[in-house]
mmCIF file of C-alpha atoms and ligand atoms in Angstrom:
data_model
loop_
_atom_site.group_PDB
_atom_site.id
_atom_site.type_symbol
_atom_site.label_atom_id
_atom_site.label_comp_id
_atom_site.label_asym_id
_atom_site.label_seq_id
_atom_site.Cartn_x
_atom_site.Cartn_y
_atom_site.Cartn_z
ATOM 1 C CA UNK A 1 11.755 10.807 6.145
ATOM 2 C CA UNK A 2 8.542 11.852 7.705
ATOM 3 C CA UNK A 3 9.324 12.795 11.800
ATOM 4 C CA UNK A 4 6.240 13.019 14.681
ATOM 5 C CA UNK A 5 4.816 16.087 14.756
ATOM 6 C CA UNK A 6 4.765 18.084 18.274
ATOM 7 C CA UNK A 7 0.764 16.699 18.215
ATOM 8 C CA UNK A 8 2.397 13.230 18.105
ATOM 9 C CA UNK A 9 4.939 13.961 20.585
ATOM 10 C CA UNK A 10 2.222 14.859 23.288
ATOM 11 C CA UNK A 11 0.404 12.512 22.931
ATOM 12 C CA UNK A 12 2.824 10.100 23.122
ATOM 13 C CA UNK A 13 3.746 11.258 26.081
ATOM 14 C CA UNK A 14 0.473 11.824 27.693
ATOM 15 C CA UNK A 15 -1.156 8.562 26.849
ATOM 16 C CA UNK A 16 -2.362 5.904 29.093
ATOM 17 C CA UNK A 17 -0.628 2.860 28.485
ATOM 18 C CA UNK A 18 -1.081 -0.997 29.629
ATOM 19 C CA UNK A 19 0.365 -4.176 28.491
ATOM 20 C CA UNK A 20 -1.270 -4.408 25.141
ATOM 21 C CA UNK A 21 -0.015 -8.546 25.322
ATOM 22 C CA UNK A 22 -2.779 -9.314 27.158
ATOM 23 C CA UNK A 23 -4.666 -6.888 25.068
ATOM 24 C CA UNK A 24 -4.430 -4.036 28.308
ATOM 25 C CA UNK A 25 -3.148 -1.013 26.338
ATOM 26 C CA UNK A 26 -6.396 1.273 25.883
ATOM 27 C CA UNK A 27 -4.679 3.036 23.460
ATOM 28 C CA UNK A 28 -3.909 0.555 21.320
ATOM 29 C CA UNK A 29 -7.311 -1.377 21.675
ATOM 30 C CA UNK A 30 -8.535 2.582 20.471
ATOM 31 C CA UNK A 31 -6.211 2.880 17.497
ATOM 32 C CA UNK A 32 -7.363 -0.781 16.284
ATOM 33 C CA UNK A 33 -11.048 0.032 17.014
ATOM 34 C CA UNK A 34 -10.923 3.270 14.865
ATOM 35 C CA UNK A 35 -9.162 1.768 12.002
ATOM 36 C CA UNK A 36 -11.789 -1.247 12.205
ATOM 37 C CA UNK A 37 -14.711 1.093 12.510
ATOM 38 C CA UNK A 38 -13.737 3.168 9.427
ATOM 39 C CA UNK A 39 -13.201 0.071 7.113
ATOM 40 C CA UNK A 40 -16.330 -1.275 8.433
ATOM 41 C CA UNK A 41 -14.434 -4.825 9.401
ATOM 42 C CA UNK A 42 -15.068 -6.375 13.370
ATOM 43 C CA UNK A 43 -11.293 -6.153 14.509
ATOM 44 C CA UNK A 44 -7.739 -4.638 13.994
ATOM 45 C CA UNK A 45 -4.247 -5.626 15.154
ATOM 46 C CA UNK A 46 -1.803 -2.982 15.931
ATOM 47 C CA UNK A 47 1.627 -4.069 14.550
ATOM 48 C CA UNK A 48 4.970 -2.941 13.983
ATOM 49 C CA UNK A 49 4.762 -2.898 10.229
ATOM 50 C CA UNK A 50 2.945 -3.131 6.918
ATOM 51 C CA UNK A 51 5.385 -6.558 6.261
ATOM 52 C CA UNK A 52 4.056 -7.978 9.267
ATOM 53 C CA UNK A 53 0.615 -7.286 8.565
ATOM 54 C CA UNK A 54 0.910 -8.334 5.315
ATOM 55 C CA UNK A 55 2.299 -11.469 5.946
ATOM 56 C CA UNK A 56 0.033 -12.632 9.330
ATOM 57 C CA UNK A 57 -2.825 -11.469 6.276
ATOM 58 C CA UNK A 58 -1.120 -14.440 4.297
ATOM 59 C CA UNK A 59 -0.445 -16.791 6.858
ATOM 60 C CA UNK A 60 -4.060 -17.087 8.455
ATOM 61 C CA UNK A 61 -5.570 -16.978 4.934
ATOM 62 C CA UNK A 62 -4.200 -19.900 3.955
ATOM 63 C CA UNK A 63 -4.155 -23.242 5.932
ATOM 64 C CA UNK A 64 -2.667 -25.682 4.185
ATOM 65 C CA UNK A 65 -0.557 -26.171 1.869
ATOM 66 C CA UNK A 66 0.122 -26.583 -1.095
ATOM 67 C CA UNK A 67 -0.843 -23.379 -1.896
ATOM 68 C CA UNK A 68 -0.241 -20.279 -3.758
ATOM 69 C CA UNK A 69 -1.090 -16.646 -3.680
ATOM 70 C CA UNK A 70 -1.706 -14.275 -6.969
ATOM 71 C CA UNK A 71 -0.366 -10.934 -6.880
ATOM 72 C CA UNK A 72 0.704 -8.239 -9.353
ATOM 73 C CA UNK A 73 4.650 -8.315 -9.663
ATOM 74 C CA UNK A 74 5.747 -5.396 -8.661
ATOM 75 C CA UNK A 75 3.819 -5.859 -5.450
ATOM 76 C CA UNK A 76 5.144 -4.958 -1.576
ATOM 77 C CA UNK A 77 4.141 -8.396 -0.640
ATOM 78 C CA UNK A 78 6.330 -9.903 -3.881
ATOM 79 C CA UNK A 79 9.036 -8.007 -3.733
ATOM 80 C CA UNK A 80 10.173 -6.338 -0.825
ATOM 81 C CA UNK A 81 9.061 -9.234 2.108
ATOM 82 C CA UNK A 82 11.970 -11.318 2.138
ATOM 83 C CA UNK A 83 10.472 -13.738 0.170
ATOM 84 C CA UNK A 84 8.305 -13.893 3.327
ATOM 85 C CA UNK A 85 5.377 -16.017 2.156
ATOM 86 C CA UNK A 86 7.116 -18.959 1.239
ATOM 87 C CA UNK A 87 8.715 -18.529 4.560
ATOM 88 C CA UNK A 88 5.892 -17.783 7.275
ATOM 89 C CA UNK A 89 3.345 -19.580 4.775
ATOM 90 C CA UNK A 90 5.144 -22.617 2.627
ATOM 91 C CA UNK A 91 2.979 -20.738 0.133
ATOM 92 C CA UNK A 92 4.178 -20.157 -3.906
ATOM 93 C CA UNK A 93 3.405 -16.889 -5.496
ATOM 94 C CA UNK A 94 2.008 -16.191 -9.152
ATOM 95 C CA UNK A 95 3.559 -12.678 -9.691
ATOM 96 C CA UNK A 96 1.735 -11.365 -12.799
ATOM 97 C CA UNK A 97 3.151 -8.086 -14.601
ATOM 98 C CA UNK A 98 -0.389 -6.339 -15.539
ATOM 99 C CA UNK A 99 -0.533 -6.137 -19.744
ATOM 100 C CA UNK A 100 -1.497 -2.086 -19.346
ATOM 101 C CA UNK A 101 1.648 -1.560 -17.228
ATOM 102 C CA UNK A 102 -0.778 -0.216 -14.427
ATOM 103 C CA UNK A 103 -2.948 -2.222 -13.029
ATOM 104 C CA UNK A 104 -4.123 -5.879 -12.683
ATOM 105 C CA UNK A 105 -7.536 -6.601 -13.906
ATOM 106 C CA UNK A 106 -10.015 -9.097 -13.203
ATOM 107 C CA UNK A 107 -9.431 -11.147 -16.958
ATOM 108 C CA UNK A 108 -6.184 -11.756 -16.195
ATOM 109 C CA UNK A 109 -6.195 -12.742 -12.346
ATOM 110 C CA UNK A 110 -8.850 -15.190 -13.768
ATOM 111 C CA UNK A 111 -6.963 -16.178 -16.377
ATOM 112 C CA UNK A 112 -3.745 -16.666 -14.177
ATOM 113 C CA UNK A 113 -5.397 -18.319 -11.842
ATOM 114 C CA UNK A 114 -4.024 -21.866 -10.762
ATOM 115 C CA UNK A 115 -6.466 -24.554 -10.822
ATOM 116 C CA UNK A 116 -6.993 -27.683 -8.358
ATOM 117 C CA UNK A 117 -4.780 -30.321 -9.721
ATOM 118 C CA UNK A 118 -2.316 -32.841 -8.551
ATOM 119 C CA UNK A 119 0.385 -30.895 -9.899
ATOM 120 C CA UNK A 120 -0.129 -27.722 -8.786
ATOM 121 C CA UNK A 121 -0.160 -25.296 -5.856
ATOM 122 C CA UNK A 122 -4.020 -23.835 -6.395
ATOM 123 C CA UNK A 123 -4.603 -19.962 -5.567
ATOM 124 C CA UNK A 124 -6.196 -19.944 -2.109
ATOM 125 C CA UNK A 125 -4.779 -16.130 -1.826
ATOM 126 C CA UNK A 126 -5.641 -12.785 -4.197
ATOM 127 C CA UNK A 127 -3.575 -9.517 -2.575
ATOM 128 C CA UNK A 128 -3.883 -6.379 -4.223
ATOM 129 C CA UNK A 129 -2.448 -3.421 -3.230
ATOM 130 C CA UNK A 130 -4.190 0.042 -3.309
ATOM 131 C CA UNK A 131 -1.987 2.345 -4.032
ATOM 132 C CA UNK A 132 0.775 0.846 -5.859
ATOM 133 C CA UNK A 133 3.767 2.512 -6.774
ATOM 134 C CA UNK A 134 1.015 5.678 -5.585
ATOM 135 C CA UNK A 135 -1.466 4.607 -8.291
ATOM 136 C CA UNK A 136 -4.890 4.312 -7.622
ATOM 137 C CA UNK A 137 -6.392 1.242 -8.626
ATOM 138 C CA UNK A 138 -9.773 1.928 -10.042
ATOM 139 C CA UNK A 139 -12.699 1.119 -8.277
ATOM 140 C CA UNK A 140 -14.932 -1.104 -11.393
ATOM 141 C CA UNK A 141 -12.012 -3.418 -11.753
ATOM 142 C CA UNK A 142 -11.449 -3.377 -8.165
ATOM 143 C CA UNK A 143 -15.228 -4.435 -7.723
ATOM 144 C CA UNK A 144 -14.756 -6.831 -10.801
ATOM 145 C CA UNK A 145 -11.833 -8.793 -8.836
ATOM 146 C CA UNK A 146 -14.008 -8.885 -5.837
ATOM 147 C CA UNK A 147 -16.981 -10.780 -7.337
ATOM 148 C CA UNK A 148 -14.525 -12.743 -9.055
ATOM 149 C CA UNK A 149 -12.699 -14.078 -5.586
ATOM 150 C CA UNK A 150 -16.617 -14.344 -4.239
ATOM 151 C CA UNK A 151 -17.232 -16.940 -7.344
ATOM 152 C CA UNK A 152 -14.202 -18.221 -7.025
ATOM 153 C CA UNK A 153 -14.343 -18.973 -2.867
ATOM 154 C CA UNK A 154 -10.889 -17.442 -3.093
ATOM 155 C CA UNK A 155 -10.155 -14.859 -0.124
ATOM 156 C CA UNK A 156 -8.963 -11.454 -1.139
ATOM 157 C CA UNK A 157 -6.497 -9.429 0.748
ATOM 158 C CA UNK A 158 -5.557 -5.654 0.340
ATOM 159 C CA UNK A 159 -2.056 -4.346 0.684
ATOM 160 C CA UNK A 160 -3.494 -0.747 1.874
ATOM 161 C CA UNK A 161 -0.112 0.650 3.496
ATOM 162 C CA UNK A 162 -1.097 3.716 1.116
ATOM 163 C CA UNK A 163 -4.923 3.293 0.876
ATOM 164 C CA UNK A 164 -5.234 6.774 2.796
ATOM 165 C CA UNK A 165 -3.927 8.544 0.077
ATOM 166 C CA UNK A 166 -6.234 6.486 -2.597
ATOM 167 C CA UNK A 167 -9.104 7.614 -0.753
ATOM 168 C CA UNK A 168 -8.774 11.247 0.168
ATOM 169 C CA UNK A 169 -7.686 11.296 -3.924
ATOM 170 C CA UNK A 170 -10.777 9.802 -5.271
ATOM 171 C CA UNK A 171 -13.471 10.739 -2.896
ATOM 172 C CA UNK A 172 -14.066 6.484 -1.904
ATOM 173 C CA UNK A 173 -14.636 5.944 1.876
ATOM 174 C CA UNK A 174 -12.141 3.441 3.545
ATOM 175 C CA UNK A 175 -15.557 2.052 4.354
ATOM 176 C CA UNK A 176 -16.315 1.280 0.526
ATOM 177 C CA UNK A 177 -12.997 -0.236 0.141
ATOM 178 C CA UNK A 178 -13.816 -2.140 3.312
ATOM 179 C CA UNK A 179 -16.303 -3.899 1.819
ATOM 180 C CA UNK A 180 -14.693 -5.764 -1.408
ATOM 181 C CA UNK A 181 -11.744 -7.259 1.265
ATOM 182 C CA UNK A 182 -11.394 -10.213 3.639
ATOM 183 C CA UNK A 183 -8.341 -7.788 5.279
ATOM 184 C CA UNK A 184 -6.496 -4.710 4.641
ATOM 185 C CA UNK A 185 -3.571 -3.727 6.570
ATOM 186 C CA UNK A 186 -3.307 0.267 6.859
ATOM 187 C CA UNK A 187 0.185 1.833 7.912
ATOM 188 C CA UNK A 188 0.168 5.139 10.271
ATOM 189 C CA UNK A 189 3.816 5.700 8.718
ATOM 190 C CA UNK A 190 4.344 6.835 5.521
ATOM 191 C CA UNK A 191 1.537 9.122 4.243
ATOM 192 C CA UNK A 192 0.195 9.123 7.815
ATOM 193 C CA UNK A 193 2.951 10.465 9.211
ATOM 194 C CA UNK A 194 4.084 8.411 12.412
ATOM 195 C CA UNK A 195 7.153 7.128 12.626
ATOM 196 C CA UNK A 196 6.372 2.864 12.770
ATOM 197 C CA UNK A 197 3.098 1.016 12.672
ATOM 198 C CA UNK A 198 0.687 -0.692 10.741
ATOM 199 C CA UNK A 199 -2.739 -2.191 11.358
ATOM 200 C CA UNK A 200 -4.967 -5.539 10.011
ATOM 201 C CA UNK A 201 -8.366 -5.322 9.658
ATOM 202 C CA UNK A 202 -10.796 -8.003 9.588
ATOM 203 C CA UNK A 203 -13.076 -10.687 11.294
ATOM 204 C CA UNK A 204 -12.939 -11.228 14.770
ATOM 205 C CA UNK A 205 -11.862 -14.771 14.160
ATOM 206 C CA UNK A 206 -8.770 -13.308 12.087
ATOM 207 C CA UNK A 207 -7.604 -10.835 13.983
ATOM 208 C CA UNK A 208 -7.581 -13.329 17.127
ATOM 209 C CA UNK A 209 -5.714 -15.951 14.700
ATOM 210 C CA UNK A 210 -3.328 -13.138 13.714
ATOM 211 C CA UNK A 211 -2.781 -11.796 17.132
ATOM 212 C CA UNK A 212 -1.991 -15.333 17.966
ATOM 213 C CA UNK A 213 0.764 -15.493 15.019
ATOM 214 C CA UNK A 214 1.957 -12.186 15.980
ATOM 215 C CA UNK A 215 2.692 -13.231 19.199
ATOM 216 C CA UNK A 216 4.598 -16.397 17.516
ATOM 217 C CA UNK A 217 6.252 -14.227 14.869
ATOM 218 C CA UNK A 218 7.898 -12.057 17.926
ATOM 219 C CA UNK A 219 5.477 -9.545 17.323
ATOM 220 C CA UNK A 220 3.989 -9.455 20.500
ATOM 221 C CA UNK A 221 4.807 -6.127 21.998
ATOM 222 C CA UNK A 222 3.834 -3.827 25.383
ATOM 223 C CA UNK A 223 3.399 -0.775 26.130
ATOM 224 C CA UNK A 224 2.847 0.250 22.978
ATOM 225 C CA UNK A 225 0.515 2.790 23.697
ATOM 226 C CA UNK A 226 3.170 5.334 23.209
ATOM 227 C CA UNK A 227 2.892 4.608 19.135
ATOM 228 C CA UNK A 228 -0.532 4.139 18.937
ATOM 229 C CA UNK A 229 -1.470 7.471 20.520
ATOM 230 C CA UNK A 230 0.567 9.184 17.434
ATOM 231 C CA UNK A 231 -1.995 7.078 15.002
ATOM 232 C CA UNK A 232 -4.650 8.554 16.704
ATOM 233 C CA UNK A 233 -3.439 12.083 16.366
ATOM 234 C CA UNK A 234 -2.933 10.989 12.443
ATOM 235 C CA UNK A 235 -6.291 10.420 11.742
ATOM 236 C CA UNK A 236 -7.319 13.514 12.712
ATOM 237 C CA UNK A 237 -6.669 15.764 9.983
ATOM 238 C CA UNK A 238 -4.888 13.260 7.065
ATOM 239 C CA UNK A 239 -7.476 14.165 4.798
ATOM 240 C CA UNK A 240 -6.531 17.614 4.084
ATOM 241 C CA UNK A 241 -2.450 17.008 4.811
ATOM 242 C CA UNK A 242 -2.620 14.327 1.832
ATOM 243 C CA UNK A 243 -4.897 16.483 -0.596
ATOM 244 C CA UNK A 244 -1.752 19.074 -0.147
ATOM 245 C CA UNK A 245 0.779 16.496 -0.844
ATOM 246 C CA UNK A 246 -0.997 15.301 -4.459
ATOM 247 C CA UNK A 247 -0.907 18.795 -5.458
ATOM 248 C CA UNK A 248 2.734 18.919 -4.565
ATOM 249 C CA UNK A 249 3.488 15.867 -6.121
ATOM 250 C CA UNK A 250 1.322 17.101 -9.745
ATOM 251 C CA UNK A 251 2.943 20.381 -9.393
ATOM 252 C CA UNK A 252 6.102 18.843 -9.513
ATOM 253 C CA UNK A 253 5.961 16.424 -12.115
ATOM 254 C CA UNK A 254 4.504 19.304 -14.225
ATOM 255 C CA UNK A 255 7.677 20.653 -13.410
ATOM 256 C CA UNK A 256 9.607 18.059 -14.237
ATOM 257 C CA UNK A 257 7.785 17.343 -17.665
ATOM 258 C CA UNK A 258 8.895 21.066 -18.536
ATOM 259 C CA UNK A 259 12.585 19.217 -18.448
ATOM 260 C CA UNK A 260 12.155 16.610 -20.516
ATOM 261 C CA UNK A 261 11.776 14.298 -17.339
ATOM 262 C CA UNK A 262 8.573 11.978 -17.627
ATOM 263 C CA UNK A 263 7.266 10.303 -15.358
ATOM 264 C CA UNK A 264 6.964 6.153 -15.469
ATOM 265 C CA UNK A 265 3.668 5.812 -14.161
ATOM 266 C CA UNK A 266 0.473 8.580 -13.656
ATOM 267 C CA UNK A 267 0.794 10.448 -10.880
ATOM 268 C CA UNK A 268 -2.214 10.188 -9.212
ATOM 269 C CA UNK A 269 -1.631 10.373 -5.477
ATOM 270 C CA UNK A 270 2.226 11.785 -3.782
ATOM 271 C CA UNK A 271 4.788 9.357 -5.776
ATOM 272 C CA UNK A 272 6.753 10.212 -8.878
ATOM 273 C CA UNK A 273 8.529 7.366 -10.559
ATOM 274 C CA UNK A 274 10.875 9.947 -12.790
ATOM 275 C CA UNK A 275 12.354 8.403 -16.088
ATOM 276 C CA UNK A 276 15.437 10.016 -16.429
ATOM 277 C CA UNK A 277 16.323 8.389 -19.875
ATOM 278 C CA UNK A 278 20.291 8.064 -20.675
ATOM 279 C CA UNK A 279 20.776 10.023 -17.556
ATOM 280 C CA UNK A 280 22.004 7.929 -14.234
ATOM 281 C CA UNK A 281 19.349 7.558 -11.665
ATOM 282 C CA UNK A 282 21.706 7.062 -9.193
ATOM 283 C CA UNK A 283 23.887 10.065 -10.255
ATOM 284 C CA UNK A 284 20.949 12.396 -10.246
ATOM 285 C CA UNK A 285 20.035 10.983 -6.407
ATOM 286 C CA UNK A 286 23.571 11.526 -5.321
ATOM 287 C CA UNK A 287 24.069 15.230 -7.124
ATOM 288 C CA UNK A 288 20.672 16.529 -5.681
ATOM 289 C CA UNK A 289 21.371 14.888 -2.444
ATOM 290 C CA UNK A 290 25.320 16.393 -2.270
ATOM 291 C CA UNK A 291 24.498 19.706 -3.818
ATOM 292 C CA UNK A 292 20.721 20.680 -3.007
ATOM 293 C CA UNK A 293 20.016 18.871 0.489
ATOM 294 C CA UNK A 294 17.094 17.265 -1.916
ATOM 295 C CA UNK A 295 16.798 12.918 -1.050
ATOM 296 C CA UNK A 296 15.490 11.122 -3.808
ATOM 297 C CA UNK A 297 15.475 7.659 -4.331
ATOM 298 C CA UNK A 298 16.881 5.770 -7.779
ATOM 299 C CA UNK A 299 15.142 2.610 -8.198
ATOM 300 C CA UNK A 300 16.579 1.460 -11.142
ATOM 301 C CA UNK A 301 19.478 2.743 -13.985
ATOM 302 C CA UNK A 302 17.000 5.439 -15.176
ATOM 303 C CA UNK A 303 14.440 5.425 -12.423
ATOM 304 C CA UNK A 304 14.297 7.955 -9.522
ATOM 305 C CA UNK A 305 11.826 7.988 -7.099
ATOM 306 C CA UNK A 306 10.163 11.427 -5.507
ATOM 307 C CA UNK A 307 7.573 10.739 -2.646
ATOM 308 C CA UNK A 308 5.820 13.680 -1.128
ATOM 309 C CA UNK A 309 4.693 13.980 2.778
ATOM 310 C CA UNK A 310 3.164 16.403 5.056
ATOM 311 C CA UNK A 311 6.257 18.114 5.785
ATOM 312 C CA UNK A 312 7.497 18.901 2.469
ATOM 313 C CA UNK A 313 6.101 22.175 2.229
ATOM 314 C CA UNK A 314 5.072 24.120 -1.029
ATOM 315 C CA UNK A 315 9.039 26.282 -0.280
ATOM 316 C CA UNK A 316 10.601 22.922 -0.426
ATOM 317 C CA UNK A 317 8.931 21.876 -3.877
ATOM 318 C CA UNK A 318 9.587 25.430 -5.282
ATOM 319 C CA UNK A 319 13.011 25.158 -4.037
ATOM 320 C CA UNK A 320 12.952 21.236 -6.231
ATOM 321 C CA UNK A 321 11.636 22.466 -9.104
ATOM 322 C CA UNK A 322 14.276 25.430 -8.971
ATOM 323 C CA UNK A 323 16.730 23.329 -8.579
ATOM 324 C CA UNK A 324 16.552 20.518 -11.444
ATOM 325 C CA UNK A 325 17.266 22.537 -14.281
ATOM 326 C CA UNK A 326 20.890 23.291 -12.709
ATOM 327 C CA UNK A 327 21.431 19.383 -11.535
ATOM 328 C CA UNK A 328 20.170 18.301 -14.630
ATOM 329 C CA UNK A 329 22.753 21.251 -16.651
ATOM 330 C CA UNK A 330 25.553 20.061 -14.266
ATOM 331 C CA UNK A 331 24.720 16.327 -14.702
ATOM 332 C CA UNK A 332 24.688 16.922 -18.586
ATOM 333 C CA UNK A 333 27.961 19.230 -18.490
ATOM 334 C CA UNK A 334 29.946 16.013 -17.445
ATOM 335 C CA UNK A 335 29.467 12.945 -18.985
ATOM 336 C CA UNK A 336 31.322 10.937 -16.999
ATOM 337 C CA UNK A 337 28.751 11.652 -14.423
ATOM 338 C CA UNK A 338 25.807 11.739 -16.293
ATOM 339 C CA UNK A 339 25.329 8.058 -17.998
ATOM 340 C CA UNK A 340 24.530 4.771 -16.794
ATOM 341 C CA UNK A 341 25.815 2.423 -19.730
ATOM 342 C CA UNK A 342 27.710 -0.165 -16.994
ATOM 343 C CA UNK A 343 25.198 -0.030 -13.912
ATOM 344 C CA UNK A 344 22.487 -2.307 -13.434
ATOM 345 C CA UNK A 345 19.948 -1.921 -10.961
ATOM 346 C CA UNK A 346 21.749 -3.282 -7.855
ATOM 347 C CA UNK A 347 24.621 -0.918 -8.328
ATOM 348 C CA UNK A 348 22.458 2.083 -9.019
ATOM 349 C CA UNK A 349 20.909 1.690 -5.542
ATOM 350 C CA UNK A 350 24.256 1.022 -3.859
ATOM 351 C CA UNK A 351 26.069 4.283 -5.596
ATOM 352 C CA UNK A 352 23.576 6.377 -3.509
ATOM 353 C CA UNK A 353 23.653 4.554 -0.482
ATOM 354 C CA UNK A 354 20.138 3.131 -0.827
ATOM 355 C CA UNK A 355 20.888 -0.566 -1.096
ATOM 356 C CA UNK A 356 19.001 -1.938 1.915
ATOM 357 C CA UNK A 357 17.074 1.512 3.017
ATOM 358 C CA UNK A 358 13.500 2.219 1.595
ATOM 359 C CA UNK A 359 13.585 5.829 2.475
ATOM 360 C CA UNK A 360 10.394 8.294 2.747
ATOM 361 C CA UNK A 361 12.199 10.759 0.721
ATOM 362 C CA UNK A 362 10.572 13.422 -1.266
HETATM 363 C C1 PLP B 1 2.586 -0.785 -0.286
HETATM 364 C C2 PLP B 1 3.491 -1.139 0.852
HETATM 365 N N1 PLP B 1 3.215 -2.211 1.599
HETATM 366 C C3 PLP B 1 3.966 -2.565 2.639
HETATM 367 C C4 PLP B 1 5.074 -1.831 2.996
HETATM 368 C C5 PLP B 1 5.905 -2.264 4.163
HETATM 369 O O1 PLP B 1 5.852 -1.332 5.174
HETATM 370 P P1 PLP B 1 6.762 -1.477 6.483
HETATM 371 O O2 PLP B 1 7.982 -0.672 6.153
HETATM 372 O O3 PLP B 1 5.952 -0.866 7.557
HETATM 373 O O4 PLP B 1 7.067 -2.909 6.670
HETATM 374 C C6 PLP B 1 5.422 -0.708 2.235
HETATM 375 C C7 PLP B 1 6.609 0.060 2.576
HETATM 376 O O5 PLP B 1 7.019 0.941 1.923
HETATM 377 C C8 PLP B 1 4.604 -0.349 1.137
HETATM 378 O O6 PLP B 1 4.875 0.704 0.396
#
């Protein structure tokens, strides 16, 4: 997991703080006017997390219900919120699996969309999410979606907890990707670094809605100045921190194609969804975690998960890719250990200790 840097640190403890409640904590209101500037939107709310964001996103999209939103399947939102929209929102969810196993793409959010009828919940919500799984979705079918959602009088939401990394990796200003959403929410965790904290982007009207939810939602907090002055530091040199971490992140899964170990999905930004085959996912995780200090993350029977940050250095991915061919010899040398014929997902997670952690793990 990623820890403040002594930058952060300072200026955590240096900042000027207020009761950001009433909207009084000048460090906040910067953080939220910086992230608002660069996506070109009117407003931001500072929040706690991306889930929260996300789901004030949902609830002040939609009004009343019934209702639905349309999302790719594997998305944050879908999957890992509690089942938080049809909690905060009363809202259903059409969870499509995209037919290229990568991305959505405008033909089939229009062709999954649910129609005005008595019987139905009708989509009043699109949420993408840019990057997923650390892909990046491409920009045409991005910009496809987006005239879409404007034919369609259908708001469209962006899950970009990880949009950082899609933009320092293809060039595309956050301003550009500004301009084809309603919202975004951005996290200063993960690639960013800091240790909690997300932000929505939008309207003024939105952000006031959502800042009235947050406060609703328990949200509300004071002075929290002291986290938004580590955003700050953040977005002062991300660029160049994240361009490291995708050439980490390709140098190691060139590494681990020389082993036979593929990877799931491209590996375009700092994630590496590793197949490891007939191998245990979970056995790998615990064997590089017991034996080479190296946290990984299985996701599934045969699915490991690597995620690069800014202080995995280039020793730490020479010491990985050192390192696999002698986990992967020991895994093999005992079968007992190596195979995953009687685990299914759940237990997979639970044999490494993962079952309820989402760890930022390389
Ligand atoms: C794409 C995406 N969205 C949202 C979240 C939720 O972030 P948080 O842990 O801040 O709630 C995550 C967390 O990993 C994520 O990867």
């Amino acid at each position: 997991v990623t820890k403040p840097t002594a930058a952060m640190l300072e200026a955590a403890r240096n900042c000027a703080v207020g009761d950001d409640v009433f909207g009084e904590d000048p460090t906040v209101v910067a953080l939220e006017q910086r992230i608002a500037r660069l996506t070109g939107k009117e407003a931001g709310l500072f929040c706690a997390s991306a889930t929260m964001t996300n789901q004030l996103a949902i609830r002040c999209h939609l009004t009343q219900p019934p209702h639905s939103i349309l999302c790719d399947k594997r998305a944050h939102i879908y999957k890992y919120e509690c089942g938080g929209a049809a909690f905060h929102s009363q809202a259903s969810t059409t969870a499509i699996m995209p037919r290229n196993g990568v991305h959505l793409t405008a033909e089939e959010i229009e062709a999954n969309l649910v129609e005005e009828d008595v019987h139905t919940a009708p989509t009043r919500l699109i949420s993408l999410e840019n990057t997923l799984n650390g892909v990046i979705f491409p920009w045409d079918e991005l910009s496809d979606i987006h005239q879409l959602a404007r034919q369609r009088s259908i708001p469209l939401h962006l899950d970009g907890a990880r949009l950082w990394n899609a933009s320092v990796a293809t060039g595309i200003s956050l301003q550009a990707y500004g301009t084809l959403f309603d919202s975004i929410s951005l996290c200063i965790s993960k690639g960013m670094g800091c240790p909690i904290g997300s932000v929505l982007v939008g309207t003024k009207p939105f952000i006031e809605r959502a800042r009235w939810f947050r406060k609703l939602f328990g949200g509300g907090w004071r002075q929290a100045g002291i986290l938004a002055s580590m955003g700050l530091v953040a977005l002062e040199d991300y660029g160049e921190r994240m361009a490291l971490d995708h050439l980490h992140a390709s140098q190691l899964a060139e590494a681990c194609a020389r082993h036979q170990l593929a990877c799931q999905l491209p590996v375009h930004t700092n994630m590496l969804f590793l197949d490891t085959g007939a191998r245990s996912a979970a056995k790998l995780a615990a064997h590089l975690q017991q034996h080479h200090r190296i946290l990984t993350m299985p996701m599934s029977r045969s699915i490991l998960r690597m995620v690069v940050h800014h202080q995995i250095s280039k020793q730490d991915i020479d010491h990985v890719i050192a390192t696999l061919p002698t986990a992967l010899s020991a895994l093999d040398a005992d079968p007992t250990e190596a195979h995953n014929d009687h685990e299914d997902d759940d237990d997979a997670r639970a044999a490494n200790g993962t079952s309820t952690a989402y760890y930022y793990r390389i």
